[in-house]
């Protein structure tokens, strides 16, 4: 089962490598990982999308928690939460027909075209992984995808529940 | 008057003094010469110069296992630091508190592949509890204080501190401030067990008809041996110790049913397999205990007490987990038993002990000594008699390790010192040296084999320099005994690279290093010559004993079987 883990940890050299090292050392799966400092610069927040059964997930949570510089870890998928990912994609837009079609699809998905080249459009889209996949699939029918990059997901709990020190 | 300023090197030394360090083990080199210069100018602690950094880590480790203090290592950058890796991993697997101060090239050179540069923090990342990259002179004291605190608290373990040369040199000075009362927002290990879990645990224990207490190295680390004994006696329950937990309950206690696991006693493994409740205390259901996890004790309710939540339900699912320090949790359990006015179910207990005594009667830990070659087990028994069971026994890894565990009943915790988790050959001699430093008036034995002893034999030189008269007992079978045993049992008797054709003359070798060497190859002289060896107090004695090379360690669990599927002797199943 796919899980999204949110981790709050000390923003110190080596913190990220300990997390990544742990996942490979113990043969845990990483689907995506994003990291950045929080509004309090002494802290970093990591979001990891992973897969595993309950037993594996229990070990992942415990092992991450055991790292000295980890302050908190929570499994966002346990409760109601919001999940977002950013996609930047460059597609071929050679003629009027394909330009119109790409623009139409982008609008339907509530994306935006953020750059235009002689023969290409660059599009930005946010959403959950499922929406991004659907967009990619639809675009691929219409035109040629030249390049794409995804941020990996970030997530936050709905309502009052918060991950903080 | 202005506040005095100190160099980073001086700060290292001052911090170690402030933390009451008595010994550090190390080897000098370019990046740490400033620290060595500062050590030269102080008298608060002694530096022990080893002959190889791996030995420094094992020595610090042995010192820690015997005393409970943090073992401290100092090594230079590059090869000095990487030589520590095996010792760090050894300490990590057995949860031994250790701080390794490793030199590093100057900050400006890091990443340039400079001379003697390695990323030791990176190299050691999977085998440390934590590590620090020091980058500023003024940070040194508090980073060292934190390293000690982390190494010692919670589930203990090794911590690496990397010190680049440019923050140690005389040109950079700062004010010295150390906070020995460490507080960290990201690290607050649990101490007490959750009261609800304690209640549940006690309910399970008191309802049990066939309870087994399975105790491990955590009991030794937490100095919880007396509380364990009290619990065993209150419940009149059978108790088995893991290899790491030997001495946790005295090996001569009437409720002790021997070590369990791969080379454990039949009664211990049978009791586990037939138990209705297993109380695991500071033990981690290691694969050398459980055998096939799918067949492990299917009918037992498992109560698992451990300081490390990751140990709980990692291999074997715990029905009642209790996270906490085992000494505190034991006290909580004892209090709860008193409060609930517990009295044992005598009939059930009697039946349970009757079953256990039947398994005991098989006498699974036994051997036959004929007139010809000396049996290795016979040597351990002689060692036990001569030292009245009071020696510190430091073991290397292999058959001799198992024979020592089986035939030397340890009365006290910390008396048995071995690399149980990592299984590091070469551990025994330096560990024994660390113990001898701490306890110069006690018998300290290094029990070893002709394979293991050669993995750190250079330390015989260190023994002479610091007058560390340990007794080395080598069970010499002219082969790598445990490898050979597996080859005999599993690989059709093909002794691939397990036979040593060029074993040195250990007596001459010991003499060359300035020690006493004694060779024993006849059974009728075993007791007298071994006694003689232990009577020599002020010199290291290397006893080279020629033992039967065909002897195997029994009993032994049958691969892929249940915990109690065992070979009792060659070709005899339990």
XYZ file of C-alpha atoms in Angstrom:
739
model
C 0.000 0.000 0.000
C 1.193 3.507 -0.860
C 1.940 5.711 2.144
C 3.009 9.292 2.550
C 5.287 10.001 5.473
C 5.982 13.496 6.757
C 9.193 13.943 8.728
C 10.336 16.922 10.741
C 14.054 16.915 11.487
C 17.027 19.062 12.445
C 18.314 20.996 9.449
C 21.906 19.847 9.856
C 24.547 18.512 7.490
C 24.084 14.804 7.023
C 20.447 14.628 8.192
C 19.090 13.875 4.730
C 21.791 11.326 3.980
C 20.884 9.452 7.173
C 17.281 9.149 6.015
C 18.229 8.070 2.497
C 20.901 5.703 3.850
C 18.413 4.112 6.217
C 15.958 3.368 3.403
C 18.586 1.665 1.253
C 20.299 -0.104 4.179
C 17.060 -1.706 5.329
C 15.699 -2.295 1.833
C 12.734 0.042 2.250
C 11.193 1.490 -0.876
C 11.259 5.216 -1.803
C 8.840 6.273 -4.524
C 9.586 9.963 -4.091
C 11.308 12.195 -1.594
C 11.149 15.956 -1.219
C 12.996 18.090 1.281
C 13.316 21.759 2.162
C 13.865 23.907 5.245
C 10.694 25.063 7.037
C 9.819 28.640 8.074
C 12.036 27.914 11.095
C 15.362 27.421 9.342
C 16.732 25.122 12.005
C 14.212 22.510 10.829
C 13.763 20.569 7.611
C 10.638 18.838 6.440
C 10.774 15.737 4.307
C 7.899 14.052 2.539
C 8.479 10.465 1.481
C 6.102 8.423 -0.620
C 6.734 4.744 0.007
C 5.139 1.338 -0.352
C 4.863 -1.530 2.082
C 2.556 -3.643 4.192
C 1.693 -2.733 7.799
C 4.693 -4.584 9.231
C 7.155 -2.879 6.891
C 5.582 0.517 7.493
C 5.789 0.030 11.269
C 9.506 -0.658 10.919
C 10.021 2.345 8.619
C 8.326 4.695 11.073
C 10.226 3.258 14.049
C 13.576 3.247 12.284
C 13.185 6.833 11.058
C 12.108 7.916 14.519
C 15.207 6.261 15.970
C 17.503 8.587 14.002
C 18.868 11.101 16.464
C 18.065 14.222 14.437
C 14.486 13.244 13.606
C 12.027 15.147 15.751
C 8.740 13.720 14.491
C 7.384 11.431 11.837
C 3.776 10.886 10.873
C 1.975 8.739 8.344
C -0.287 11.211 6.525
C -2.179 8.420 4.798
C -3.548 7.298 8.170
C -5.867 10.314 8.215
C -7.518 12.805 5.937
C -4.829 14.841 4.220
C -3.958 16.956 1.193
C -1.346 15.777 -1.227
C 0.218 17.828 -4.042
C 2.896 17.362 -6.620
C 4.319 19.779 -9.176
C 4.883 18.774 -12.795
C 6.845 20.801 -15.331
C 6.607 19.469 -18.832
C 7.894 20.512 -22.250
C 5.872 19.333 -25.230
C 6.051 19.749 -28.956
C 3.652 22.474 -30.230
C 4.474 22.785 -33.925
C 1.265 23.930 -35.581
C -1.997 25.667 -34.731
C -3.862 22.428 -34.254
C -1.489 20.971 -31.702
C -1.073 24.332 -29.936
C -4.815 24.680 -29.558
C -5.194 21.123 -28.362
C -2.360 21.400 -25.839
C -3.815 24.654 -24.531
C -7.264 23.071 -24.250
C -6.013 20.054 -22.325
C -3.931 22.271 -20.055
C -6.980 24.390 -19.259
C -9.109 21.360 -18.516
C -6.509 20.159 -16.034
C -6.107 23.683 -14.653
C -2.485 23.835 -15.583
C -0.729 26.839 -17.040
C 1.583 27.342 -19.927
C 4.552 29.111 -18.422
C 6.926 29.338 -21.367
C 6.761 29.221 -25.122
C 9.507 28.361 -27.600
C 9.459 28.289 -31.391
C 8.163 24.758 -31.409
C 7.515 23.947 -27.738
C 5.239 24.780 -24.830
C 6.325 24.430 -21.234
C 3.440 23.644 -18.899
C 3.109 23.699 -15.140
C 0.599 21.539 -13.317
C -0.027 20.734 -9.671
C -2.191 18.062 -8.172
C -2.003 14.622 -6.711
C -0.065 11.883 -8.434
C -3.184 10.493 -10.096
C -4.096 13.787 -11.755
C -0.533 14.287 -12.992
C -0.516 10.785 -14.471
C -3.811 11.393 -16.222
C -2.542 14.677 -17.675
C 0.629 13.032 -18.942
C -1.328 10.251 -20.560
C -3.717 12.652 -22.279
C -0.930 14.891 -23.531
C 1.003 11.938 -24.867
C -1.958 11.147 -27.155
C -1.945 14.637 -28.641
C 1.687 15.544 -28.960
C 5.248 14.484 -28.241
C 6.600 14.915 -24.728
C 10.115 16.301 -24.934
C 10.984 16.494 -21.266
C 9.221 16.299 -17.939
C 10.106 16.714 -14.302
C 8.070 15.949 -11.197
C 8.760 17.284 -7.720
C 7.581 14.233 -5.826
C 4.672 14.722 -3.521
C 4.314 16.971 -0.500
C 1.504 16.581 1.938
C -0.189 18.087 4.954
C -2.940 16.872 7.286
C -6.431 18.372 6.976
C -7.976 20.318 9.830
C -6.294 21.209 13.103
C -3.758 18.409 13.158
C -0.222 19.702 12.605
C 3.325 18.419 12.497
C 5.384 20.857 14.521
C 7.907 20.997 17.345
C 41.340 39.584 33.137
C 40.053 38.333 29.825
C 38.649 34.817 29.399
C 41.381 32.384 28.330
C 41.241 31.088 24.770
C 41.974 27.504 23.771
C 42.830 25.667 20.618
C 40.494 22.968 19.332
C 43.015 20.310 20.330
C 43.105 21.660 23.886
C 39.316 21.703 23.906
C 39.175 18.027 22.962
C 41.405 17.183 25.905
C 39.559 19.493 28.305
C 36.204 18.052 27.238
C 37.395 14.482 27.791
C 38.660 15.456 31.249
C 35.371 17.144 32.067
C 33.597 13.912 31.123
C 35.823 11.907 33.539
C 37.538 9.891 30.861
C 40.337 7.734 32.280
C 41.676 6.011 29.176
C 41.606 6.651 25.490
C 42.832 4.218 22.860
C 44.398 5.415 19.676
C 47.103 5.897 17.114
C 48.590 9.217 16.000
C 48.774 10.618 12.491
C 48.993 13.902 10.597
C 45.522 15.295 11.160
C 45.415 14.637 14.918
C 48.957 15.576 15.917
C 47.689 18.707 17.647
C 45.450 16.564 19.846
C 48.388 14.277 20.619
C 50.430 17.311 21.571
C 47.673 18.419 23.944
C 47.431 14.898 25.411
C 51.183 14.969 26.065
C 50.694 18.047 28.236
C 47.984 16.728 30.560
C 47.648 14.096 33.294
C 43.890 13.593 33.595
C 43.690 10.504 31.389
C 46.046 8.001 29.874
C 46.421 7.331 26.173
C 47.029 3.723 25.146
C 48.983 3.432 21.927
C 47.780 0.409 19.990
C 49.409 -1.218 16.976
C 46.334 -1.032 14.732
C 43.270 1.189 15.040
C 40.865 -1.741 14.861
C 42.382 -2.955 18.113
C 41.840 0.490 19.653
C 38.118 0.212 19.016
C 37.921 -3.322 20.454
C 39.976 -2.267 23.469
C 37.685 0.679 24.142
C 34.782 -1.708 23.595
C 36.120 -4.316 26.058
C 36.794 -1.576 28.587
C 33.228 -0.366 28.193
C 31.665 -3.821 28.437
C 33.492 -4.523 31.680
C 32.977 -1.129 33.332
C 29.816 0.309 31.769
C 31.732 3.501 30.915
C 31.954 4.993 27.431
C 34.949 3.639 25.487
C 36.936 6.381 23.737
C 38.977 6.027 20.555
C 41.218 8.524 18.782
C 42.315 7.906 15.202
C 43.770 9.961 12.432
C 42.001 10.737 9.160
C 41.870 8.353 6.192
C 43.254 4.890 6.958
C 43.264 5.532 10.697
C 39.563 6.206 10.605
C 38.651 3.429 8.176
C 40.580 0.928 10.303
C 38.050 1.700 13.030
C 35.098 0.615 10.931
C 35.026 -3.050 12.017
C 35.292 -2.041 15.657
C 32.517 0.511 15.311
C 30.262 -2.090 13.672
C 31.095 -4.561 16.446
C 30.066 -2.043 19.102
C 26.963 -1.071 17.138
C 25.651 -4.620 16.860
C 26.085 -5.241 20.597
C 24.892 -1.749 21.694
C 28.165 -0.719 23.321
C 28.653 2.958 24.230
C 31.682 4.277 22.355
C 32.929 7.613 21.074
C 35.327 7.614 18.145
C 37.203 10.870 17.579
C 38.425 10.763 14.005
C 40.753 13.280 12.431
C 39.947 14.851 9.084
C 41.876 16.916 6.568
C 41.462 20.699 6.845
C 37.998 22.007 5.985
C 39.382 23.773 2.887
C 40.624 20.434 1.518
C 37.500 18.332 2.221
C 36.197 16.925 -1.037
C 39.477 17.391 -2.906
C 40.738 13.818 -2.407
C 43.465 15.220 -0.216
C 46.168 13.040 1.331
C 44.628 10.742 3.960
C 41.120 12.000 3.297
C 38.099 9.725 3.605
C 34.540 10.613 4.449
C 34.484 8.664 7.711
C 31.081 10.015 8.674
C 29.787 8.657 5.377
C 31.685 5.360 5.692
C 30.340 4.707 9.152
C 26.802 6.007 8.691
C 24.993 2.635 8.729
C 26.928 1.409 11.781
C 26.734 4.317 14.203
C 24.068 5.537 16.549
C 24.931 9.051 15.417
C 27.799 11.103 14.037
C 28.991 14.691 14.027
C 30.950 16.785 11.538
C 32.721 19.392 13.695
C 33.352 22.603 11.778
C 34.025 25.313 14.383
C 36.490 25.402 17.263
C 33.918 26.653 19.770
C 31.538 23.776 18.962
C 34.008 21.036 19.951
C 33.279 20.718 23.713
C 29.511 20.518 23.366
C 29.649 18.170 20.409
C 31.844 15.812 22.461
C 29.463 16.113 25.426
C 26.529 15.319 23.128
C 28.425 12.376 21.651
C 28.921 10.912 25.135
C 25.305 11.484 26.087
C 24.009 9.844 22.920
C 26.460 6.931 23.181
C 25.424 6.141 26.736
C 21.697 6.858 26.945
C 18.731 4.937 25.562
C 19.956 1.981 23.567
C 23.712 2.604 23.770
C 25.910 2.631 20.694
C 28.936 4.130 18.969
C 29.141 7.803 17.967
C 31.698 9.190 15.512
C 33.008 12.754 15.783
C 34.953 14.047 12.803
C 37.538 16.741 13.607
C 39.189 18.585 10.696
C 42.792 19.638 11.202
C 42.202 23.386 10.805
C 39.951 23.576 13.866
C 42.612 21.884 16.003
C 45.693 23.970 15.179
C 47.176 26.732 17.404
C 46.157 29.493 14.963
C 42.458 29.065 15.819
C 41.382 29.664 19.383
C 38.070 30.202 21.140
C 36.458 30.302 24.563
C 35.849 26.970 26.241
C 32.350 26.184 27.367
C 30.900 22.747 27.997
C 27.355 21.804 28.953
C 27.594 18.280 30.382
C 23.876 18.191 31.183
C 22.838 17.595 27.584
C 19.331 18.354 26.344
C 18.202 17.729 22.764
C 14.778 18.462 21.308
C 15.082 15.612 18.810
C 16.314 12.917 21.211
C 14.521 11.950 24.417
C 14.695 8.194 24.932
C 11.857 6.604 26.890
C 12.739 5.435 30.372
C 9.645 4.091 32.115
C 7.382 1.450 30.666
C 3.793 2.519 29.976
C 1.712 1.623 33.075
C -1.040 0.018 30.968
C 1.486 -2.195 29.220
C 3.054 -3.151 32.558
C -0.377 -4.220 33.822
C -0.994 -6.257 30.678
C 2.439 -7.849 30.939
C 1.921 -8.810 34.571
C -1.511 -10.265 33.784
C -0.004 -12.466 31.084
C 2.885 -13.530 33.324
C 0.674 -14.419 36.263
C -1.823 -16.342 34.130
C 0.925 -18.376 32.457
C 1.194 -22.079 33.101
C 4.440 -22.428 31.209
C 6.373 -19.200 31.501
C 9.929 -18.730 30.247
C 12.050 -15.679 30.922
C 14.304 -15.026 27.950
C 16.850 -12.384 28.850
C 19.516 -10.752 26.736
C 22.357 -8.273 26.623
C 20.031 -5.469 27.699
C 20.057 -6.867 31.236
C 23.849 -6.599 31.305
C 23.930 -3.115 29.772
C 21.281 -1.801 32.162
C 22.918 -3.368 35.256
C 19.600 -5.094 35.868
C 20.976 -8.443 36.920
C 19.825 -8.226 40.554
C 16.307 -7.227 39.553
C 16.178 -10.067 37.033
C 17.258 -12.542 39.723
C 14.588 -11.143 42.022
C 11.903 -11.587 39.359
C 13.050 -15.125 38.509
C 12.882 -16.062 42.194
C 9.553 -14.353 42.820
C 7.975 -16.256 39.936
C 10.154 -19.349 40.368
C 10.304 -19.301 36.579
C 12.866 -20.925 34.307
C 15.229 -18.406 32.770
C 17.387 -18.700 29.682
C 20.052 -16.184 28.661
C 21.139 -15.256 25.180
C 24.816 -15.343 24.262
C 24.964 -11.624 25.056
C 23.002 -12.023 28.264
C 25.141 -14.696 29.934
C 25.810 -13.778 33.552
C 22.589 -11.731 33.651
C 21.239 -14.557 35.752
C 24.029 -16.572 37.358
C 24.989 -19.649 35.357
C 24.803 -21.646 38.566
C 21.336 -20.440 39.620
C 18.871 -23.322 39.972
C 16.363 -21.587 37.674
C 18.921 -21.091 34.921
C 18.235 -23.459 32.025
C 21.252 -22.514 29.928
C 21.846 -20.437 26.854
C 19.270 -20.725 24.062
C 19.555 -20.637 20.297
C 21.803 -22.200 17.722
C 24.170 -23.802 20.243
C 21.895 -23.467 23.243
C 20.878 -26.232 25.609
C 18.049 -28.592 24.751
C 16.136 -27.580 27.877
C 16.323 -23.879 26.976
C 15.127 -24.363 23.402
C 12.482 -26.918 24.408
C 11.181 -24.629 27.133
C 10.873 -21.805 24.590
C 9.068 -24.036 22.093
C 6.612 -25.289 24.712
C 6.048 -22.062 26.616
C 2.638 -20.425 26.764
C 4.158 -17.073 27.711
C 7.624 -15.797 26.853
C 8.898 -12.775 28.737
C 11.700 -11.287 26.635
C 13.858 -8.833 28.572
C 16.447 -6.793 26.667
C 16.722 -9.437 23.965
C 15.979 -9.017 20.278
C 14.869 -12.369 18.808
C 18.033 -12.601 16.743
C 18.154 -15.184 13.942
C 20.752 -17.155 15.923
C 18.057 -17.586 18.578
C 14.840 -18.076 16.644
C 15.942 -20.423 13.863
C 13.056 -20.379 11.349
C 10.821 -17.473 12.395
C 7.790 -19.084 10.766
C 8.069 -22.015 13.160
C 9.021 -19.977 16.218
C 7.002 -20.708 19.355
C 3.564 -20.636 17.687
C 1.624 -21.073 20.938
C 3.328 -18.471 23.056
C 2.106 -15.051 24.055
C 5.126 -12.818 23.697
C 5.813 -10.034 26.157
C 8.726 -8.012 24.832
C 10.528 -5.445 26.966
C 13.114 -3.387 25.102
C 14.481 0.146 25.094
C 14.513 0.206 21.300
C 11.051 0.229 19.674
C 12.577 -1.016 16.398
C 13.598 -4.260 18.123
C 9.994 -4.939 19.013
C 8.023 -6.883 16.383
C 10.955 -6.680 13.951
C 11.374 -10.429 13.496
C 8.851 -11.907 15.925
C 5.543 -10.224 16.557
C 5.139 -9.079 20.171
C 1.671 -9.436 21.688
C 2.500 -7.168 24.605
C 5.254 -4.664 23.789
C 6.822 -2.633 26.585
C 9.245 0.131 25.611
C 11.531 1.258 28.404
C 14.809 0.770 30.209
C 14.816 -2.835 31.333
C 15.926 -2.061 34.908
C 13.098 0.427 35.386
C 10.555 -1.867 33.719
C 11.686 -4.811 35.883
C 11.105 -2.703 38.976
C 7.665 -1.718 37.657
C 6.818 -5.394 37.052
C 8.014 -6.367 40.535
C 5.958 -3.557 42.095
C 2.878 -4.602 40.145
C 3.344 -8.210 41.285
C 3.492 -7.052 44.905
C 0.473 -4.813 44.450
C -1.620 -7.585 42.945
C -0.468 -9.929 45.729
C 0.797 -12.478 43.296
C 1.295 -16.030 44.422
C 2.510 -18.681 41.982
C 0.276 -21.504 40.759
C 2.192 -24.283 42.450
C 0.676 -27.214 40.570
C 1.274 -25.675 37.174
C 4.805 -24.682 38.121
C 5.598 -28.129 39.416
C 4.412 -29.747 36.180
C 6.340 -27.239 34.102
C 9.564 -27.816 36.032
C 9.053 -31.571 35.745
C 8.934 -31.248 31.944
C 12.005 -29.050 31.966
C 13.902 -31.442 34.207
C 13.223 -34.258 31.764
C 14.877 -32.229 29.003
C 17.667 -31.345 31.395
C 18.245 -35.055 32.053
C 19.279 -35.491 28.396
C 22.408 -33.533 29.379
C 22.661 -31.984 25.927
C 25.684 -29.857 26.743
C 28.165 -32.664 27.284
C 31.116 -34.346 25.600
C 33.251 -37.471 25.804
C 36.902 -37.156 26.773
C 38.976 -40.216 25.939
C 42.695 -40.723 26.574
C 43.942 -39.364 23.300
C 43.475 -35.792 22.160
C 42.452 -32.954 24.476
C 38.826 -31.969 23.971
C 38.318 -28.186 23.759
C 35.419 -28.384 26.229
C 37.769 -29.998 28.747
C 40.045 -26.953 28.529
C 37.198 -24.553 29.313
C 36.196 -26.681 32.306
C 39.786 -26.629 33.581
C 39.886 -22.860 33.094
C 36.684 -22.558 35.120
C 38.053 -24.625 37.995
C 41.399 -22.854 38.174
C 39.856 -19.366 38.138
C 37.017 -20.451 40.459
C 34.593 -19.128 37.907
C 35.624 -15.568 38.705
C 37.638 -14.583 35.638
C 36.679 -12.115 32.956
C 36.473 -14.248 29.848
C 36.940 -12.365 26.593
C 36.323 -14.420 23.539
C 37.140 -14.312 19.894
C 34.733 -15.819 17.386
C 34.266 -19.445 16.449
C 34.001 -22.828 18.133
C 35.990 -21.712 21.184
C 33.449 -18.925 21.716
C 30.597 -21.411 21.878
C 32.541 -23.824 24.104
C 33.310 -20.978 26.510
C 29.652 -19.901 26.523
C 28.536 -23.473 27.223
C 31.117 -24.664 29.739
C 31.999 -21.570 31.800
C 28.911 -20.707 33.862
C 29.191 -16.972 34.473
C 28.106 -15.927 37.937
C 28.022 -12.212 37.216
C 27.153 -9.871 34.374
C 30.015 -8.198 32.446
C 32.218 -11.225 33.120
C 31.606 -12.642 29.644
C 32.776 -10.394 26.844
C 32.277 -11.415 23.238
C 31.272 -10.106 19.855
C 27.853 -11.721 19.664
C 26.120 -9.608 17.050
C 28.774 -8.947 14.439
C 30.923 -12.003 15.204
C 34.234 -10.211 14.801
C 37.295 -12.444 14.741
C 40.206 -10.540 16.278
C 37.994 -9.022 18.975
C 39.201 -11.183 21.869
C 42.743 -10.031 22.601
C 42.207 -6.260 22.423
C 38.930 -6.583 24.358
C 40.771 -8.521 27.081
C 43.394 -5.767 27.205
C 40.716 -3.148 27.751
C 39.284 -5.235 30.594
C 42.704 -5.791 32.173
C 43.315 -2.038 32.207
C 40.100 -1.586 34.173
C 40.626 -4.559 36.466
C 44.362 -5.204 36.822
C 43.943 -7.505 39.828
C 41.427 -9.868 38.226
C 42.102 -12.861 36.028
C 41.420 -11.760 32.474
C 41.343 -14.530 29.895
C 41.350 -14.208 26.160
C 39.919 -17.457 24.869
C 40.682 -17.790 21.218
C 41.557 -20.057 18.329
C 44.495 -20.326 15.995
C 42.466 -18.405 13.392
C 41.069 -15.543 15.485
C 44.223 -14.770 17.461
C 46.098 -13.999 14.271
C 43.620 -11.262 13.386
C 44.986 -8.860 16.004
C 48.122 -10.584 17.228
C 50.194 -7.411 16.805
C 48.661 -6.182 20.061
C 51.005 -8.485 21.982
C 53.383 -5.565 21.614
C 50.911 -3.142 23.230
C 50.486 -5.617 26.108
C 54.191 -5.388 26.864
C 54.292 -1.607 26.644
C 51.427 -1.114 29.130
C 52.012 -4.252 31.224
C 48.720 -5.992 30.503
C 49.266 -9.573 31.688
C 46.182 -11.253 30.244
C 46.128 -15.031 29.845
C 45.633 -16.079 26.248
C 44.168 -19.558 25.950
C 44.296 -20.712 22.356
C 42.266 -23.772 21.451
C 44.509 -24.714 18.589
C 42.887 -27.156 16.177
C 45.009 -26.246 13.169
C 41.920 -25.136 11.311
C 39.094 -22.637 11.232
C 36.971 -24.838 13.446
C 33.508 -23.390 12.948
C 33.970 -23.127 9.189
C 35.257 -26.667 9.132
C 32.279 -27.848 11.225
C 29.814 -26.367 8.709
C 31.805 -27.880 5.863
C 31.625 -31.264 7.615
C 27.906 -30.955 8.251
C 26.631 -29.106 5.178
C 29.325 -29.147 2.479
C 30.123 -32.851 2.234
C 33.315 -32.585 4.249
C 35.080 -30.463 1.635
C 37.438 -28.331 3.715
C 37.734 -25.403 1.364
C 40.229 -22.896 2.814
C 39.469 -23.829 6.403
C 42.734 -25.604 7.010
C 45.807 -23.662 8.003
C 49.063 -25.143 6.846
C 51.446 -22.602 8.250
C 50.486 -21.832 11.811
C 53.296 -20.037 13.621
C 54.995 -21.391 16.714
C 52.916 -19.378 19.176
C 55.292 -20.046 22.068
C 58.217 -18.539 20.189
C 56.011 -15.741 18.923
C 54.918 -14.861 22.466
C 58.539 -14.936 23.571
C 59.573 -12.715 20.688
C 57.071 -10.134 21.946
C 58.595 -10.433 25.446
C 55.935 -12.683 26.983
C 55.719 -16.225 28.324
C 54.630 -19.009 26.003
C 53.381 -22.418 27.165
C 52.467 -25.250 24.850
C 50.133 -28.020 25.992
C 49.530 -31.041 23.800
C 48.963 -33.873 26.293
C 45.845 -34.396 28.336
C 47.811 -35.493 31.433
C 49.609 -32.147 31.598
C 46.604 -29.935 30.853
C 45.592 -29.120 34.436
C 49.087 -28.654 35.812
C 50.375 -26.496 32.984
C 47.218 -24.409 32.844
C 47.425 -23.851 36.605
C 51.022 -22.805 36.162
C 49.961 -20.322 33.500
C 47.422 -18.688 35.806
C 49.973 -18.478 38.629
C 52.184 -16.155 36.607
C 50.738 -12.812 37.630
C 52.963 -10.152 36.175
C 53.569 -11.384 32.688
C 51.343 -12.151 29.790
C 51.085 -15.894 29.248
C 50.192 -17.314 25.863
C 48.931 -20.854 26.320
C 48.812 -22.772 23.072
C 46.698 -25.885 23.554
C 46.577 -28.536 20.894
C 42.967 -29.771 20.879
C 41.038 -32.389 18.938
C 40.499 -30.860 15.492
C 37.531 -33.126 14.775
C 35.389 -31.907 17.669
C 32.137 -30.185 16.721
C 30.008 -27.816 18.776
C 26.824 -29.516 19.940
C 23.947 -29.227 20.497
C 23.058 -27.402 17.304
C 19.785 -26.215 15.839
C 18.842 -27.839 12.546
C 18.725 -25.268 9.748
C 15.229 -23.995 8.803
C 13.720 -25.883 11.748
C 11.855 -24.745 14.832
C 13.688 -23.339 17.837
C 13.907 -26.811 19.403
C 14.792 -28.826 16.292
C 18.307 -29.818 17.276
C 21.192 -32.146 16.740
C 22.189 -33.326 20.218
C 25.253 -35.138 18.968
C 26.555 -36.208 15.619
C 23.601 -37.907 13.888
C 21.362 -37.764 16.984
C 18.276 -35.571 16.777
C 16.437 -34.318 19.841
